[in-house]
Amino acid sequence: MSYVTLWHLAITLGLGLLVGLERERAGKEVGLRTFSFVALLGFLGWSMGHVYAVSTLAFLCVVVIIINVRALQKGTGVEATTSVALFIVAFVGMLVAQGVIFTPVAVIVLMLALLSWKEEMVVFSRHLQRNEIHAAITLGILSFVILPALPSGPLDQWGLFDVRKIWLMVVLISAIGFGNYVLLKLYGSRGINYTGFLGGLVNSTATAAELSQKASGNQGMEHTAFKGIMWAKTAAFLRNGIILAMFAPTALPAGLVPVGMMLAVTIFLALRSPKGEVSTETPEIQLESPFSLRSAMVFGIFFAVITVLGGVAGQLLGDLGFYVVAFFGGIVSSSSTAATAAHLVTSEKITSLVAGSAVIISSISSALVILPVVWKGSGKPWLVRRVAIAIGWVIIASAIGILINPYLLEQYYVVEAWIAR
């Protein structure tokens, strides 16, 4: 019992020291020792009984008042963050005294993240637009208000139209896209590699259009635009693979090699671009937030249509029918098609092999569609020619991957069966 108590005391002290270290680094008067003492005080107060725990909080109120009075006298303003942090650390000490470890550790880690990222969060909040805040609120409403109220189970006799599953997929894909959009806002100005890749995670076609337009109005920007487009397609291929892995992991091996080879081609072409020819200027791309009520509804309708068409085509024409749907779906949105394939796998409407192949086909069609986009946006023959050659290499790589994939899949299943024994 003594060993357990000492171990909990050490954890309490360590958590208090971590928060105190961050406050010390931030230049606050309340630092290492004070936060460590407050954590230990919370631990001891709870260990001695509820009366002592309440007395600890009352004493902490007095300490916080004194800290803020001194801060006001110095003209530095109210220490609201530090005051709240002191109370959290005290409660953390009380939780550890109860034998709870995971919750207080998680709380301290999250609190340290919020405290240490203050500058980044302030800068990010200053660049937020009203529609982006509305998008985040809408995401919360659709996720935690509307989704639980939707009926579960398919509405049709064929099991194709399941409103709850469709809406869940819409929310998840939109949340991923919104997170990528946040990353683009934070890091998109650091260079064409960041701009192209993060823009591709949000919308590779729109990113290619933006970069092409920048190239049309700026002499010498063609090489930079090509580099960014290659990074955008790299991100799009990777995103489709991640979606498949998240929602239908059994289908991932079927498309891993072809998509991996497509990734290798785009990465090679992006890195191969001569440094001397690439402009040092980072083009700013303006992409709309991928999440709003309108975009969610459009995505939901498109996802539902692809799901129904894919299921019907699969029943009437077999695998070929779903491949045709995947090709045309990839022209509009390859991520939606990948999500549809994953959904149909989990619903046992198609096999994992068909889903993986469909993701490959939709990725190819999404690469083909950027060629007219680049031509229309830039009008530069050199850029269009380079993009066309790149797409050709991507198609060749995917074809090679498809040819060797059955052999590799056979070896994969042999290894999997051997491990399962």
Coordinates of C-alpha atoms in Angstrom, one line a residue:
M1 CA 0.0 0.0 0.0
S2 CA 2.9 2.4 0.8
Y3 CA 4.4 1.7 -2.6
V4 CA 1.2 2.6 -4.4
T5 CA 0.8 5.8 -2.4
L6 CA 4.4 6.9 -3.2
W7 CA 3.8 6.1 -6.9
H8 CA 0.6 8.2 -6.9
L9 CA 2.5 11.0 -5.2
A10 CA 5.2 10.9 -7.8
I11 CA 2.7 11.1 -10.6
T12 CA 1.0 14.0 -8.9
L13 CA 4.3 15.8 -8.5
G14 CA 5.3 15.1 -12.1
L15 CA 2.0 16.5 -13.5
G16 CA 2.3 19.6 -11.4
L17 CA 5.9 20.1 -12.5
L18 CA 4.9 19.8 -16.2
V19 CA 2.3 22.5 -16.0
G20 CA 4.6 24.7 -13.9
L21 CA 7.4 24.3 -16.4
E22 CA 5.2 25.6 -19.2
R23 CA 4.1 28.5 -17.1
E24 CA 7.7 29.3 -16.1
R25 CA 8.6 29.2 -19.8
A26 CA 5.8 31.6 -20.6
G27 CA 7.3 34.1 -18.1
K28 CA 4.6 33.8 -15.4
E29 CA 5.4 34.5 -11.8
V30 CA 3.5 31.4 -10.8
G31 CA 5.7 28.6 -12.0
L32 CA 7.3 25.3 -11.1
R33 CA 7.1 25.3 -7.3
T34 CA 3.6 26.8 -7.0
F35 CA 2.0 24.3 -9.4
S36 CA 3.8 21.4 -7.9
F37 CA 2.6 22.4 -4.4
V38 CA -1.0 22.9 -5.6
A39 CA -1.0 19.4 -7.1
L40 CA 0.3 17.9 -3.9
L41 CA -2.1 20.0 -1.9
G42 CA -5.0 18.6 -3.9
F43 CA -3.7 15.0 -3.4
L44 CA -3.4 15.5 0.4
G45 CA -6.7 17.3 0.7
W46 CA -8.6 14.5 -0.9
S47 CA -6.6 11.8 1.0
M48 CA -7.5 13.4 4.3
G49 CA -11.2 13.7 3.7
H50 CA -13.9 15.8 2.0
V51 CA -13.6 18.6 4.5
Y52 CA -9.9 19.0 3.8
A53 CA -10.6 18.9 0.1
V54 CA -13.1 21.7 0.3
S55 CA -10.7 23.7 2.6
T56 CA -8.0 23.2 -0.1
L57 CA -10.1 24.7 -2.8
A58 CA -11.1 27.6 -0.5
F59 CA -7.4 28.3 0.3
L60 CA -6.7 28.1 -3.5
C61 CA -9.4 30.8 -4.1
V62 CA -7.5 33.1 -1.7
V63 CA -4.2 32.4 -3.5
V64 CA -5.8 33.1 -6.9
I65 CA -7.3 36.4 -5.7
I66 CA -3.9 37.5 -4.3
I67 CA -2.2 36.6 -7.6
N68 CA -4.7 38.6 -9.7
V69 CA -4.6 41.6 -7.3
R70 CA -0.8 41.7 -7.7
A71 CA -1.1 41.4 -11.4
L72 CA -3.5 44.3 -11.6
Q73 CA -1.3 46.4 -9.5
K74 CA 1.6 45.8 -11.9
G75 CA -0.7 46.6 -14.9
T76 CA -0.2 43.2 -16.6
G77 CA -4.0 42.3 -16.5
V78 CA -5.9 39.5 -14.9
E79 CA -4.1 36.1 -14.9
A80 CA -7.2 34.2 -15.9
T81 CA -5.4 31.3 -17.7
T82 CA -3.0 30.7 -14.8
S83 CA -5.8 30.9 -12.3
V84 CA -7.9 28.2 -14.1
A85 CA -4.8 26.1 -14.6
L86 CA -4.1 26.2 -10.8
F87 CA -7.6 24.8 -10.1
I88 CA -7.3 22.1 -12.8
V89 CA -4.0 21.0 -11.3
A90 CA -5.6 20.8 -7.8
F91 CA -8.4 18.7 -9.2
V92 CA -5.9 16.5 -10.9
G93 CA -4.2 15.9 -7.6
M94 CA -7.5 14.9 -6.1
L95 CA -8.2 12.5 -9.0
V96 CA -4.8 10.8 -8.5
A97 CA -5.6 10.4 -4.8
Q98 CA -8.6 8.4 -5.8
G99 CA -6.5 6.0 -7.8
V100 CA -7.5 7.4 -11.2
I101 CA -4.5 7.8 -13.5
F102 CA -5.6 7.9 -17.1
T103 CA -8.0 10.9 -16.8
P104 CA -5.6 13.3 -14.9
V105 CA -2.7 12.5 -17.2
A106 CA -4.9 13.0 -20.3
V107 CA -6.2 16.3 -18.9
I108 CA -2.6 17.6 -18.2
V109 CA -1.5 16.6 -21.7
L110 CA -4.4 18.4 -23.3
M111 CA -3.9 21.4 -21.1
L112 CA -0.2 21.6 -22.0
A113 CA -1.1 21.5 -25.7
L114 CA -3.5 24.4 -25.3
L115 CA -1.0 26.4 -23.3
S116 CA 2.0 25.8 -25.5
W117 CA 0.1 26.5 -28.8
K118 CA -1.3 29.8 -27.7
E119 CA 0.6 31.8 -30.3
E120 CA -0.4 29.5 -33.1
M121 CA -4.0 29.5 -32.0
V122 CA -4.1 33.3 -31.8
V123 CA -2.6 33.7 -35.3
F124 CA -5.0 31.1 -36.7
S125 CA -8.1 32.7 -35.0
R126 CA -7.2 36.1 -36.6
H127 CA -7.3 34.6 -40.0
L128 CA -10.6 32.8 -39.5
Q129 CA -13.5 34.0 -41.5
R130 CA -17.1 34.0 -40.4
N131 CA -18.1 31.2 -42.9
E132 CA -15.4 29.0 -41.5
I133 CA -16.6 29.4 -38.0
H134 CA -20.1 28.6 -39.2
A135 CA -18.7 25.5 -40.9
A136 CA -17.3 24.2 -37.7
I137 CA -20.6 24.8 -35.9
T138 CA -22.5 23.1 -38.7
L139 CA -20.2 20.1 -38.4
G140 CA -21.0 19.8 -34.7
I141 CA -24.8 20.1 -35.3
L142 CA -24.8 17.5 -38.0
S143 CA -22.6 15.2 -36.0
F144 CA -24.1 15.3 -32.6
V145 CA -27.7 16.6 -33.2
I146 CA -28.9 15.3 -36.5
L147 CA -27.0 12.0 -36.8
P148 CA -28.3 10.4 -33.6
A149 CA -31.9 11.2 -34.7
L150 CA -31.7 9.4 -38.0
P151 CA -33.2 5.9 -38.3
S152 CA -30.9 3.0 -38.4
G153 CA -31.2 0.3 -41.0
P154 CA -31.8 0.4 -44.8
L155 CA -35.0 2.0 -46.1
D156 CA -35.2 -0.2 -49.2
Q157 CA -35.7 -3.9 -49.6
W158 CA -32.3 -4.3 -51.3
G159 CA -30.4 -2.8 -48.4
L160 CA -28.7 0.0 -50.5
F161 CA -30.2 3.2 -48.9
D162 CA -29.2 3.3 -45.3
V163 CA -29.7 7.0 -44.2
R164 CA -27.8 6.7 -41.0
K165 CA -24.7 5.1 -42.5
I166 CA -24.7 7.4 -45.4
W167 CA -24.9 10.5 -43.2
L168 CA -22.3 9.1 -40.9
M169 CA -20.0 8.7 -43.9
V170 CA -20.8 12.3 -45.0
V171 CA -19.9 13.6 -41.5
L172 CA -16.7 11.6 -41.3
I173 CA -15.4 12.5 -44.8
S174 CA -16.4 16.2 -44.3
A175 CA -14.6 16.3 -40.9
I176 CA -11.4 14.9 -42.5
G177 CA -11.7 17.5 -45.3
F178 CA -12.3 20.3 -42.8
G179 CA -9.2 19.2 -40.8
N180 CA -7.1 19.2 -43.9
Y181 CA -8.5 22.7 -44.7
V182 CA -7.4 23.9 -41.3
L183 CA -3.9 22.5 -41.9
L184 CA -3.8 24.3 -45.3
K185 CA -4.7 27.6 -43.6
L186 CA -2.0 27.1 -41.0
Y187 CA 0.9 25.8 -43.1
G188 CA -0.1 26.5 -46.8
S189 CA 2.2 29.6 -47.1
R190 CA 5.4 27.8 -46.2
G191 CA 6.2 26.6 -49.7
I192 CA 4.9 25.0 -52.8
N193 CA 5.3 21.5 -51.3
Y194 CA 3.1 22.4 -48.4
T195 CA 0.6 24.3 -50.6
G196 CA 0.3 21.6 -53.2
F197 CA 0.1 18.7 -50.7
L198 CA -2.3 20.2 -48.2
G199 CA -4.4 21.7 -51.0
G200 CA -4.6 18.2 -52.6
L201 CA -5.9 16.8 -49.3
V202 CA -8.7 19.2 -49.4
N203 CA -9.5 19.2 -53.2
S204 CA -6.8 18.2 -55.7
T205 CA -8.8 19.4 -58.8
A206 CA -9.5 22.8 -57.3
T207 CA -5.8 23.1 -56.3
A208 CA -4.7 22.2 -59.8
A209 CA -7.1 24.9 -61.2
E210 CA -5.8 27.5 -58.8
L211 CA -2.1 26.7 -59.5
S212 CA -2.8 26.7 -63.2
Q213 CA -4.4 30.2 -63.0
K214 CA -1.4 31.5 -61.1
A215 CA 0.9 30.1 -63.8
S216 CA -1.2 31.9 -66.6
G217 CA -0.7 35.3 -65.0
N218 CA 2.9 35.0 -63.9
Q219 CA 5.8 34.3 -66.2
G220 CA 8.2 31.6 -64.9
M221 CA 5.5 30.1 -62.6
E222 CA 4.9 27.0 -64.8
H223 CA 7.5 24.8 -63.1
T224 CA 6.2 25.8 -59.6
A225 CA 2.7 25.1 -60.7
F226 CA 3.6 21.6 -62.1
K227 CA 5.4 20.8 -58.8
G228 CA 2.4 21.8 -56.8
I229 CA 0.0 19.8 -59.0
M230 CA 2.1 16.7 -58.5
W231 CA 2.1 17.2 -54.8
A232 CA -1.7 17.7 -54.9
K233 CA -2.2 14.4 -56.8
T234 CA 0.1 12.7 -54.3
A235 CA -2.1 13.9 -51.5
A236 CA -5.3 12.8 -53.3
F237 CA -4.0 9.3 -53.9
L238 CA -2.8 9.0 -50.3
R239 CA -6.2 10.4 -49.0
N240 CA -8.1 7.8 -51.0
G241 CA -6.0 5.0 -49.6
I242 CA -6.4 6.3 -46.1
I243 CA -10.2 6.5 -46.5
L244 CA -10.2 2.8 -47.7
A245 CA -8.0 1.8 -44.8
M246 CA -10.2 3.6 -42.2
F247 CA -13.6 2.3 -43.3
A248 CA -12.7 -1.0 -45.0
P249 CA -9.3 -2.2 -44.0
T250 CA -9.8 -5.6 -45.5
A251 CA -9.9 -3.9 -49.0
L252 CA -6.6 -2.1 -48.5
P253 CA -4.3 -4.9 -49.7
A254 CA -6.2 -5.1 -53.0
G255 CA -5.3 -1.5 -54.0
L256 CA -2.1 -1.0 -52.0
V257 CA 0.5 -1.9 -54.7
P258 CA -1.1 0.0 -57.7
V259 CA -1.9 3.1 -55.6
G260 CA 1.6 2.9 -54.1
M261 CA 3.2 2.9 -57.5
M262 CA 1.0 5.9 -58.5
L263 CA 2.2 7.7 -55.4
A264 CA 5.8 6.8 -56.3
V265 CA 5.5 8.4 -59.7
T266 CA 3.9 11.7 -58.5
I267 CA 6.4 12.0 -55.7
F268 CA 9.3 11.4 -58.1
L269 CA 8.1 13.9 -60.6
A270 CA 7.5 16.5 -57.8
L271 CA 11.0 16.0 -56.4
R272 CA 12.6 15.8 -59.9
S273 CA 11.6 19.4 -60.8
P274 CA 14.8 21.4 -61.3
K275 CA 15.3 23.7 -58.4
G276 CA 16.7 26.4 -60.5
E277 CA 13.6 26.6 -62.6
V278 CA 11.1 26.7 -59.7
S279 CA 10.0 30.1 -58.6
T280 CA 10.8 30.9 -55.0
E281 CA 7.4 32.6 -54.7
T282 CA 4.7 30.5 -53.0
P283 CA 1.4 31.0 -54.9
E284 CA -1.5 31.5 -52.5
I285 CA -4.5 29.3 -53.3
Q286 CA -8.0 30.2 -52.2
L287 CA -10.1 27.1 -51.5
E288 CA -13.5 27.2 -50.1
S289 CA -14.1 25.4 -46.8
P290 CA -15.0 21.8 -47.6
F291 CA -17.7 21.8 -45.0
S292 CA -20.9 23.8 -45.0
L293 CA -24.5 22.8 -45.0
R294 CA -24.7 23.1 -48.8
S295 CA -21.5 21.1 -49.4
A296 CA -22.6 18.4 -46.9
M297 CA -25.9 18.1 -48.6
V298 CA -24.3 17.9 -52.1
F299 CA -21.8 15.3 -50.8
G300 CA -24.5 13.3 -49.2
I301 CA -26.6 13.3 -52.3
F302 CA -23.6 12.3 -54.5
F303 CA -22.6 9.6 -52.0
A304 CA -26.1 8.2 -51.9
V305 CA -26.4 8.3 -55.7
I306 CA -23.0 6.6 -56.2
T307 CA -24.0 4.0 -53.5
V308 CA -27.3 3.2 -55.2
L309 CA -25.9 3.2 -58.7
G310 CA -22.9 1.1 -57.7
G311 CA -25.1 -1.4 -56.0
V312 CA -27.6 -1.6 -58.9
A313 CA -24.8 -1.8 -61.5
G314 CA -23.0 -4.5 -59.5
Q315 CA -26.2 -6.6 -59.4
L316 CA -27.0 -6.1 -63.1
L317 CA -23.5 -6.1 -64.7
G318 CA -21.3 -7.6 -62.0
D319 CA -18.0 -6.1 -61.1
L320 CA -17.7 -4.3 -64.5
G321 CA -20.8 -2.3 -63.7
F322 CA -19.3 -1.0 -60.4
Y323 CA -16.0 -0.2 -62.1
V324 CA -17.8 2.0 -64.6
V325 CA -19.6 3.8 -61.8
A326 CA -16.3 4.2 -60.0
F327 CA -14.6 5.7 -63.1
F328 CA -17.3 8.4 -63.6
G329 CA -17.6 8.9 -59.9
G330 CA -13.9 9.6 -59.6
I331 CA -14.2 12.4 -62.2
V332 CA -16.5 14.3 -59.8
S333 CA -15.0 13.2 -56.5
S334 CA -12.5 10.3 -56.0
S335 CA -12.8 10.6 -52.2
S336 CA -16.5 10.1 -52.4
T337 CA -16.1 7.1 -54.6
A338 CA -13.5 5.6 -52.2
A339 CA -15.9 6.1 -49.3
T340 CA -18.7 4.5 -51.3
A341 CA -16.5 1.5 -52.1
A342 CA -15.6 1.1 -48.4
H343 CA -19.3 1.4 -47.5
L344 CA -20.4 -1.3 -49.9
V345 CA -17.6 -3.6 -48.6
T346 CA -18.8 -3.2 -45.0
S347 CA -22.4 -3.8 -46.3
E348 CA -21.1 -7.0 -48.1
K349 CA -22.4 -5.7 -51.5
I350 CA -19.0 -6.0 -53.1
T351 CA -15.8 -7.8 -52.3
S352 CA -12.6 -6.3 -50.9
L353 CA -10.8 -6.9 -54.2
V354 CA -13.5 -5.0 -56.2
A355 CA -13.4 -2.1 -53.7
G356 CA -9.6 -1.9 -54.0
S357 CA -9.8 -2.0 -57.8
A358 CA -12.5 0.7 -57.8
V359 CA -10.3 3.0 -55.7
I360 CA -7.6 2.6 -58.3
I361 CA -10.0 3.3 -61.2
S362 CA -11.4 6.4 -59.5
S363 CA -7.9 7.7 -58.7
I364 CA -7.0 7.4 -62.4
S365 CA -10.1 9.2 -63.6
S366 CA -9.5 12.0 -61.0
A367 CA -6.0 12.3 -62.5
L368 CA -7.3 12.5 -66.0
V369 CA -9.8 15.2 -65.2
I370 CA -7.1 17.7 -64.2
L371 CA -5.7 17.8 -67.8
P372 CA -8.6 19.9 -69.2
V373 CA -8.6 21.9 -65.9
V374 CA -4.9 22.8 -66.4
W375 CA -5.4 23.6 -70.1
K376 CA -8.3 25.9 -69.3
G377 CA -6.7 27.5 -66.3
S378 CA -3.2 28.2 -67.7
G379 CA -3.2 28.0 -71.4
K380 CA 0.5 27.2 -71.2
P381 CA 1.4 24.4 -73.7
W382 CA 4.5 23.5 -71.7
L383 CA 2.5 23.0 -68.4
V384 CA -0.2 21.0 -70.2
R385 CA 2.3 18.8 -71.9
R386 CA 4.2 18.1 -68.6
V387 CA 0.9 17.3 -66.8
A388 CA -0.2 15.0 -69.7
I389 CA 3.1 13.1 -69.6
A390 CA 2.9 12.8 -65.8
I391 CA -0.7 11.4 -66.1
G392 CA 0.6 8.9 -68.7
W393 CA 3.3 7.7 -66.3
V394 CA 0.7 7.4 -63.5
I395 CA -1.5 5.3 -65.7
I396 CA 1.4 3.1 -66.8
A397 CA 2.4 2.7 -63.1
S398 CA -1.1 1.7 -62.1
A399 CA -1.3 -0.8 -65.0
I400 CA 1.9 -2.4 -63.9
G401 CA 0.7 -2.5 -60.3
I402 CA -2.6 -4.1 -61.4
L403 CA -0.7 -6.8 -63.3
I404 CA 1.6 -7.8 -60.5
N405 CA -1.0 -7.2 -57.8
P406 CA -2.6 -10.8 -58.0
Y407 CA 0.8 -12.4 -57.3
L408 CA 1.6 -10.1 -54.4
L409 CA -1.9 -10.6 -53.0
E410 CA -1.4 -14.4 -53.2
Q411 CA 1.8 -14.0 -51.2
Y412 CA 0.1 -11.7 -48.7
Y413 CA -2.7 -14.2 -48.0
V414 CA -0.2 -17.0 -47.6
V415 CA 1.7 -14.9 -45.0
E416 CA -1.5 -13.9 -43.3
A417 CA -2.7 -17.5 -43.1
W418 CA 0.7 -18.5 -41.7
I419 CA 0.6 -15.8 -39.0
A420 CA -3.0 -16.7 -38.1
R421 CA -2.0 -20.3 -37.3

